[in-house]
Coordinates of C-alpha atoms in Angstrom, one line a residue:
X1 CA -33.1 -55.3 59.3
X2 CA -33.2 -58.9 58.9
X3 CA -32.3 -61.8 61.4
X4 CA -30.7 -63.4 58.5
X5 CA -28.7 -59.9 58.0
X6 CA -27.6 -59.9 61.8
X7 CA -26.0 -62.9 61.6
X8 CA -22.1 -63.3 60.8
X9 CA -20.1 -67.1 60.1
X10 CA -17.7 -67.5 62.8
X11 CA -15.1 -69.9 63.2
X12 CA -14.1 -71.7 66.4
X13 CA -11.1 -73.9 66.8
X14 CA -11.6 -76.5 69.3
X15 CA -8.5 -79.2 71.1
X16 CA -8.8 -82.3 70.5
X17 CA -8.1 -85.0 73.3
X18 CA -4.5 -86.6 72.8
X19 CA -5.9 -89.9 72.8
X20 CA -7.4 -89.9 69.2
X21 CA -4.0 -88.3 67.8
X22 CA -3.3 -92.3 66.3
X23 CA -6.1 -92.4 64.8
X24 CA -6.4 -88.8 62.7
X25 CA -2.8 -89.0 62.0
X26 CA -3.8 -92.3 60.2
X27 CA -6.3 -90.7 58.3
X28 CA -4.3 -87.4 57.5
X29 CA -2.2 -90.2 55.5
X30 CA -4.6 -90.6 53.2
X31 CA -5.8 -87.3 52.9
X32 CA -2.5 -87.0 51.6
X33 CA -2.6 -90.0 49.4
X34 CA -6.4 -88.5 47.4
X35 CA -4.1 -85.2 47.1
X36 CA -1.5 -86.6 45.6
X37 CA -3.9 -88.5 43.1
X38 CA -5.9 -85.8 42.5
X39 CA -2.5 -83.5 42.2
X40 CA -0.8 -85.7 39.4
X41 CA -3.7 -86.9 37.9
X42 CA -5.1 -82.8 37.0
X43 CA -1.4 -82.2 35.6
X44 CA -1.8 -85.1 33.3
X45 CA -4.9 -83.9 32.3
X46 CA -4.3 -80.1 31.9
X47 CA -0.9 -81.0 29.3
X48 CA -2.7 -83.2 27.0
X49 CA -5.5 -81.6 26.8
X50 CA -5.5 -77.8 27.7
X51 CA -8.3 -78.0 30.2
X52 CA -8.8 -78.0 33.8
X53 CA -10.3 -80.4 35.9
X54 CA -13.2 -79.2 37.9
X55 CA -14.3 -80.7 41.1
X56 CA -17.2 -82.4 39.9
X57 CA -14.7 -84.1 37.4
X58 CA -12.2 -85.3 39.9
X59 CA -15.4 -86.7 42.1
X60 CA -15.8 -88.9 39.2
X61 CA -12.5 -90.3 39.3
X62 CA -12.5 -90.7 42.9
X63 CA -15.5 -92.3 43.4
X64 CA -15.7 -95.9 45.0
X65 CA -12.3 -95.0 46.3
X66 CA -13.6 -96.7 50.1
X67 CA -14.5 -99.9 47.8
X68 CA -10.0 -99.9 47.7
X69 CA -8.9 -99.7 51.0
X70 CA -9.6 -96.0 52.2
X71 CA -11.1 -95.4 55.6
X72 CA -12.4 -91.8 54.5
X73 CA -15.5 -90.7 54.3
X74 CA -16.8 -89.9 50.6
X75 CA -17.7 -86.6 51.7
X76 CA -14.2 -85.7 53.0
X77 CA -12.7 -87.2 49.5
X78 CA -15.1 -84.3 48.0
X79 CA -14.1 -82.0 50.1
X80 CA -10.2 -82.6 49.3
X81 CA -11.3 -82.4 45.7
X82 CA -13.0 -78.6 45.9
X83 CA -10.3 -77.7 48.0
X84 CA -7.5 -78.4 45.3
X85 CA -9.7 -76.9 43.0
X86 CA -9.7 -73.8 45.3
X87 CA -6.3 -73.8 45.8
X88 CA -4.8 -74.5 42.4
X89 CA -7.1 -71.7 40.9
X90 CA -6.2 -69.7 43.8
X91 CA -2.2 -70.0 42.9
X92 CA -2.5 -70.2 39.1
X93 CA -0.6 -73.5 39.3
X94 CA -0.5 -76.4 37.0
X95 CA 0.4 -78.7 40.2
X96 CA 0.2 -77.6 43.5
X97 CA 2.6 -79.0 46.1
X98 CA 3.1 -82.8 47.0
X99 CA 1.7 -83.3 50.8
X100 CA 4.2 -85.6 52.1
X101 CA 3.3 -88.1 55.2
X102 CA 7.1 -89.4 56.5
X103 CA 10.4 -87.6 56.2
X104 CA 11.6 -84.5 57.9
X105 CA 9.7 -82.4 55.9
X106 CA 6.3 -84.2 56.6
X107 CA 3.3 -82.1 56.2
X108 CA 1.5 -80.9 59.3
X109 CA -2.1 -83.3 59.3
X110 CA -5.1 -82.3 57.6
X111 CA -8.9 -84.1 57.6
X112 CA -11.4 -81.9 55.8
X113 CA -15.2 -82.6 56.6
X114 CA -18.6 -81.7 55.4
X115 CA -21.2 -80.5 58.1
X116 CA -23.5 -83.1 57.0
X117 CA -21.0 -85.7 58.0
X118 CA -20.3 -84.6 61.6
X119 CA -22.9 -84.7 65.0
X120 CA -22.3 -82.9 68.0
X121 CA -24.0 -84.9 70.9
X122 CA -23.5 -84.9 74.6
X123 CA -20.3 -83.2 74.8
X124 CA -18.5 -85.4 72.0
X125 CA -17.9 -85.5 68.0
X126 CA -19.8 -88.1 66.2
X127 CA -17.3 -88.4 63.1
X128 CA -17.2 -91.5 60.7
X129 CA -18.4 -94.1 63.2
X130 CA -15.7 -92.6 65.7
X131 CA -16.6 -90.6 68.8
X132 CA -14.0 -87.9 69.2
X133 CA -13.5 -85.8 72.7
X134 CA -12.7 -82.4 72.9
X135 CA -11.8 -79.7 75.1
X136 CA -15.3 -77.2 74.2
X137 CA -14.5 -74.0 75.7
X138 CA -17.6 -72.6 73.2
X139 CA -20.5 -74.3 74.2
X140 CA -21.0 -76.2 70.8
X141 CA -24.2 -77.5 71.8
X142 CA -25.8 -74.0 71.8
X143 CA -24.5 -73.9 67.8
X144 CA -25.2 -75.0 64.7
X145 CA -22.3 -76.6 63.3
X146 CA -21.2 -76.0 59.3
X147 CA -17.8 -77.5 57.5
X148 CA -14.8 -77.4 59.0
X149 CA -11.4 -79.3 59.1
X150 CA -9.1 -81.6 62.1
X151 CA -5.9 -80.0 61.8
X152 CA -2.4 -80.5 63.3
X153 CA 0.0 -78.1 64.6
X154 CA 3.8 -78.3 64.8
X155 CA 3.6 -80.0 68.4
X156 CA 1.2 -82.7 67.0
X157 CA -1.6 -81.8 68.8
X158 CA -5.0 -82.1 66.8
X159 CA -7.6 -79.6 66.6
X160 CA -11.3 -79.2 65.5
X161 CA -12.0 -76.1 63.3
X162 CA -15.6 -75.3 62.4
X163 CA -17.7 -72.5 61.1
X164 CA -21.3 -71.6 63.4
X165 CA -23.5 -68.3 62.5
X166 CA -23.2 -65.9 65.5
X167 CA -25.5 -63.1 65.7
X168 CA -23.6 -60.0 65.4
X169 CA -23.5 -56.9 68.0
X170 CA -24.2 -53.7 66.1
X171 CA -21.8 -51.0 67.2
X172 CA -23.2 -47.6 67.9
X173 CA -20.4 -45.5 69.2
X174 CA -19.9 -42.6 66.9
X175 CA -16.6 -41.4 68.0
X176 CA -13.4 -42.2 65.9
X177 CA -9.9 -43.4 66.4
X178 CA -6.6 -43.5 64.7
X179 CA -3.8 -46.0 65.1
X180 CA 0.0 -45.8 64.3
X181 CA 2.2 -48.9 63.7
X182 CA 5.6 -49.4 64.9
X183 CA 8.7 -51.6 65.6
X184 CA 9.4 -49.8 69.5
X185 CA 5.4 -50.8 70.0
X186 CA 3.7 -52.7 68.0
X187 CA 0.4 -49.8 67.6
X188 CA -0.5 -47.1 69.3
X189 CA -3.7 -45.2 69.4
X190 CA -5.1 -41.4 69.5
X191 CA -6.4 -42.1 72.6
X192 CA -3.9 -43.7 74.2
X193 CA -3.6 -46.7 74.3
X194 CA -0.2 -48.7 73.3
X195 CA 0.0 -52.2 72.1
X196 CA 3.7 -53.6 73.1
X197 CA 4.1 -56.7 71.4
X198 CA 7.9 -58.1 71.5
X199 CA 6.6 -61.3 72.3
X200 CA 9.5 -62.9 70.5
X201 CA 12.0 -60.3 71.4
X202 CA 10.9 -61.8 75.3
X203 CA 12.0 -65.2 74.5
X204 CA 14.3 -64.9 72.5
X205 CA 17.0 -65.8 74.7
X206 CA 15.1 -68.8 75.7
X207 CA 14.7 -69.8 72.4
X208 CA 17.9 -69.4 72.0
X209 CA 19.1 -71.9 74.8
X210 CA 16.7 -74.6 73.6
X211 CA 17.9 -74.4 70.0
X212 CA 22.0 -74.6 71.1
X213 CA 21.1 -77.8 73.2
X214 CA 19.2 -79.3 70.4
X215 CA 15.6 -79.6 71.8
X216 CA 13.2 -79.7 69.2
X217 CA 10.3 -80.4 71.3
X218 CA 11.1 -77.1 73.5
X219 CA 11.9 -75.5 70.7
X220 CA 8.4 -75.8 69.5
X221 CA 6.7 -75.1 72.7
X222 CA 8.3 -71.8 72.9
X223 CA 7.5 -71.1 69.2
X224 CA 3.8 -72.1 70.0
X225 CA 3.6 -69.6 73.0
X226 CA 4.9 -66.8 70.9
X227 CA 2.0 -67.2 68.7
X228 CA -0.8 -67.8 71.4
X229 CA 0.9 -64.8 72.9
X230 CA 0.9 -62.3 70.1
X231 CA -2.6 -64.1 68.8
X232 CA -4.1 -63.6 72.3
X233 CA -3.0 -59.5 72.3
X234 CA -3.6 -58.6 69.3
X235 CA -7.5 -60.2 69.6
X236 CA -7.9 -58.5 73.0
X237 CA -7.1 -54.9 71.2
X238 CA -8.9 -55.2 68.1
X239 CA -12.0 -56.1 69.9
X240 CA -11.4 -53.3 72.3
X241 CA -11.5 -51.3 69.7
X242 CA -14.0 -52.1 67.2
X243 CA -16.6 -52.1 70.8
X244 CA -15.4 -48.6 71.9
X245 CA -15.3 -47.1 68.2
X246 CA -17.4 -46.3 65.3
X247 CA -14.7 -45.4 63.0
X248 CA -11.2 -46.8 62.7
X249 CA -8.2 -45.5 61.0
X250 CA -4.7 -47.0 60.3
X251 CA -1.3 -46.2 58.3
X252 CA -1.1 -48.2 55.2
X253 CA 2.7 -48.9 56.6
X254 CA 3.6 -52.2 54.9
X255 CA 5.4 -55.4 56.3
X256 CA 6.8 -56.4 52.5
X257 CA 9.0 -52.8 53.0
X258 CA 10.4 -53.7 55.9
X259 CA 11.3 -57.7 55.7
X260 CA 13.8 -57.0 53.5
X261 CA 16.0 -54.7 56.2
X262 CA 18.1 -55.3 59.1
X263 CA 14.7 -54.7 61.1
X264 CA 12.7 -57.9 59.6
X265 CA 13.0 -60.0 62.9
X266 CA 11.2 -57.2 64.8
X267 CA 8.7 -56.3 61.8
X268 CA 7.6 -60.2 61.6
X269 CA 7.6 -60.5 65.6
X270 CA 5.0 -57.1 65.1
X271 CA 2.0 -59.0 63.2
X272 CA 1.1 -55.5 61.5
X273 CA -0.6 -57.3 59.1
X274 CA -2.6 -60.1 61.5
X275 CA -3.5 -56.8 63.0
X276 CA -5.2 -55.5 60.3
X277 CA -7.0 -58.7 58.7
X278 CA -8.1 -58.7 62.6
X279 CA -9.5 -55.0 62.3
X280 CA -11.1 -55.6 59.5
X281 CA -13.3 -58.4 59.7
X282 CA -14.6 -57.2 63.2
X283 CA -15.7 -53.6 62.0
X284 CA -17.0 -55.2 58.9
X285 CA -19.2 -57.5 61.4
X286 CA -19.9 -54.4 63.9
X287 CA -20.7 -52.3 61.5
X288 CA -17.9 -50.1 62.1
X289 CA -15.8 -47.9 59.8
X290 CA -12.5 -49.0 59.2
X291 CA -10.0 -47.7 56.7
X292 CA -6.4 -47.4 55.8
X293 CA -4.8 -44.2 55.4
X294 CA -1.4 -42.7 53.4
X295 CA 0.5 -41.9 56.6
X296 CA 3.6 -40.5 55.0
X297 CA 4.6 -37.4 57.0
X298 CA 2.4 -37.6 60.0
X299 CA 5.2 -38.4 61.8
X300 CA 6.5 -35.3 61.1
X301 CA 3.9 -33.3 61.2
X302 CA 2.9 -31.8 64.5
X303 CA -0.9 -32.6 65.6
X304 CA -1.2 -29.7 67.5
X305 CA -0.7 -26.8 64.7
X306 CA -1.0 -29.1 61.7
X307 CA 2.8 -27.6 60.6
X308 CA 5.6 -30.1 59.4
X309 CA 8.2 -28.8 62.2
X310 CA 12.0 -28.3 61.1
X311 CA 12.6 -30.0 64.6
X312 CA 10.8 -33.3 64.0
X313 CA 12.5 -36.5 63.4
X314 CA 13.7 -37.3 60.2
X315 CA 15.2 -40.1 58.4
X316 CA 16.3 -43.3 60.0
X317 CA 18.5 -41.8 62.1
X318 CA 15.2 -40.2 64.1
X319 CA 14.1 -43.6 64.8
X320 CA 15.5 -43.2 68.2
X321 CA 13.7 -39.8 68.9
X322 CA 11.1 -40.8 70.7
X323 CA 9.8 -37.1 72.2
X324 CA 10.2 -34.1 70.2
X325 CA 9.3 -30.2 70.8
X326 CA 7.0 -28.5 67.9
X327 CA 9.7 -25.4 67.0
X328 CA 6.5 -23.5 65.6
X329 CA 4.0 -23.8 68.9
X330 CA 5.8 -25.5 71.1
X331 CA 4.4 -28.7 72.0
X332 CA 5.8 -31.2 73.2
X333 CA 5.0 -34.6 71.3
X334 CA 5.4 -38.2 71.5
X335 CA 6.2 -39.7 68.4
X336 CA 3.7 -42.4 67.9
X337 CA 0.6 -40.5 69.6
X338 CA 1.2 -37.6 67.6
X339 CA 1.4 -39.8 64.2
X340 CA -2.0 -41.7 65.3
X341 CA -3.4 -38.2 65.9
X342 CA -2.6 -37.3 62.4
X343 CA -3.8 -40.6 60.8
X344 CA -6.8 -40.0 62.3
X345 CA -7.3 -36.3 61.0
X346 CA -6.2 -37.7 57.7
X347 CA -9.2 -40.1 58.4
X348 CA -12.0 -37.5 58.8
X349 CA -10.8 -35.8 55.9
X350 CA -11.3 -39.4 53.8
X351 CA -14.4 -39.9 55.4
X352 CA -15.8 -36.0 54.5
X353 CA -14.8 -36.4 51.1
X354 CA -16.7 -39.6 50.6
X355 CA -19.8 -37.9 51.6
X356 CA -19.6 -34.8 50.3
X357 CA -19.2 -36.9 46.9
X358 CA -21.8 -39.0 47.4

């Protein structure tokens, strides 16, 4: 194999130091301004003619646009340009949303960049003329850095995102795990292990207290840790995971069916599907097998004698059977290990057939 094919894009998200908040915010204004142009101006276009604008059509119109009064870099005005393009063919729109700078509904800051415009140089971000500080827990002098984006969070704190190429660490385990997902915890494995989640159910009552005395900037805090928190778990067991494994399974259980119900606010604080994306695109770089699996009945279905047991839980109203006893061999289950048991025989069986057809 390749060097080139060992290698995988990455991307790192970096702090940036409070001080130059003033400055990007200023500049995330006009970001919004070029959208805006770009937005009305490729509506005009598409309803009296019938035609799209492509990105190298809107450079043309944006060009010189410094020359006017804008402190952005051409570059960046390019890149706003291919990523409307991306977006508006990505949502089939005729307009895409307004990005507004002022106003309670103010869009969060946004600076796209080119790699070509950016240097990374004794610990700080050449950018524009501007040296820019940030917290590097990465090491970015040891990369080779490729587009990215300064973006704002809720808080108004400003961050640096960029891609690097990483070289990637094969996997060679050859055993094989399945995973069940659930509302009690948020995934459980066939081996064992249990992801709780609940981070929101934790502080909730905190959250609670902040909103009633009407502290927005606590408010947001608590919001942001819920995130980190569930962000930070959910990372830690994936990678687990796609190290130990050479083969993952997982029920193709749904969020969208669930939303809808009284149990949304624990299926959203779950991340089911942040779980999977996260799954995914670390087998795909470890080279490890990962595939979702019908997982209707395994919860039923004892593990043990492979029989769909008359004294299994049923229904919703087995959602609070957590333990139940096999009536045909007697074992004695617990509800989530035996269904990750089963999703993971139904996996072997997927992963025969394919080779048996190939």
């Amino acid at each position: 194999m390749s060097e080139t094919a060992l290698k995988t894009i990455k991307t790192l998200c970096l702090r940036v130091k409070d001080k130059h908040a003033k400055t990007l915010c200023a500049q995330a204004r006009e970001v919004n301004l070029v959208w805006n142009f770009i937005n009305e101006l490729s509506e005009k276009h598409t309803r009296r003619t019938g035609k799209f604008f492509s990105a190298y059509d809107l450079n043309k119109y944006t060009t010189g646009s410094s020359k006017e009064g804008l402190s952005l870099h051409s570059q960046t005005v390019q890149a706003i340009n291919e990523e409307f393009v991306t977006r508006r063919i990505q949502f089939r729109k005729l307009r895409l949303s307004w990005r507004k700078s002022s106003g309670v509904r103010r869009s969060l800051g946004w600076i796209p960049i080119k790699k070509s415009v950016i240097r990374y140089r004794n610990g700080q971000l050449h950018y524009q003329g501007q040296i820019i500080n940030l917290w590097d827990s990465y090491g970015l002098a040891d990369y080779e850095l490729g587009s990215g984006s300064f973006s704002e969070d809720a808080r108004g704190r400003w961050y640096f995102n960029t891609t690097v190429k990483t070289q990637n660490d094969q996997n060679t385990a050859i055993t094989s795990v399945g995973i069940d997902l659930g509302l009690k915890e948020c995934a459980v494995a066939s081996d064992g292990q249990r992801l709780t989640g609940r981070n929101y159910r934790k502080l909730e009552a905190k959250l609670g207290i902040a909103q009633r005395a009407n502290k927005k900037l606590r408010v947001k805090n608590i919001h942001a840790k819920i995130k980190n928190r569930r962000k930070d778990e959910l990372h830690k067991f994936s990678t687990k995971l796609t190290q130990e494994y050479g083969a993952i399974f997982i029920g193709n259980i749904s969020s969208k069916d669930f939303i809808q119900t009284k149990m949304a606010k624990s299926t959203l604080d779950a991340g089911w599907s942040l779980l999977k994306t996260m799954l995914e695109y670390k087998s795909d770089c470890a080279g490890v097998v990962f595939e979702e699996v019908n997982e209707a009945y395994t919860t039923q279905t004892c593990s043990c004698c492979g029989n769909a047991s008359p004294s299994s839980p049923k229904g919703r109203a087995g959602l609070r059977i957590r333990e139940w006893t096999c009536s045909d061999c007697g074992s004695v289950n617990d509800r989530d290990l035996n269904a990750a048991k089963n999703i993971l025989a139904l996996g072997h069986e997927r992963l025969a057939g394919g080779i048996l057809s190939i």
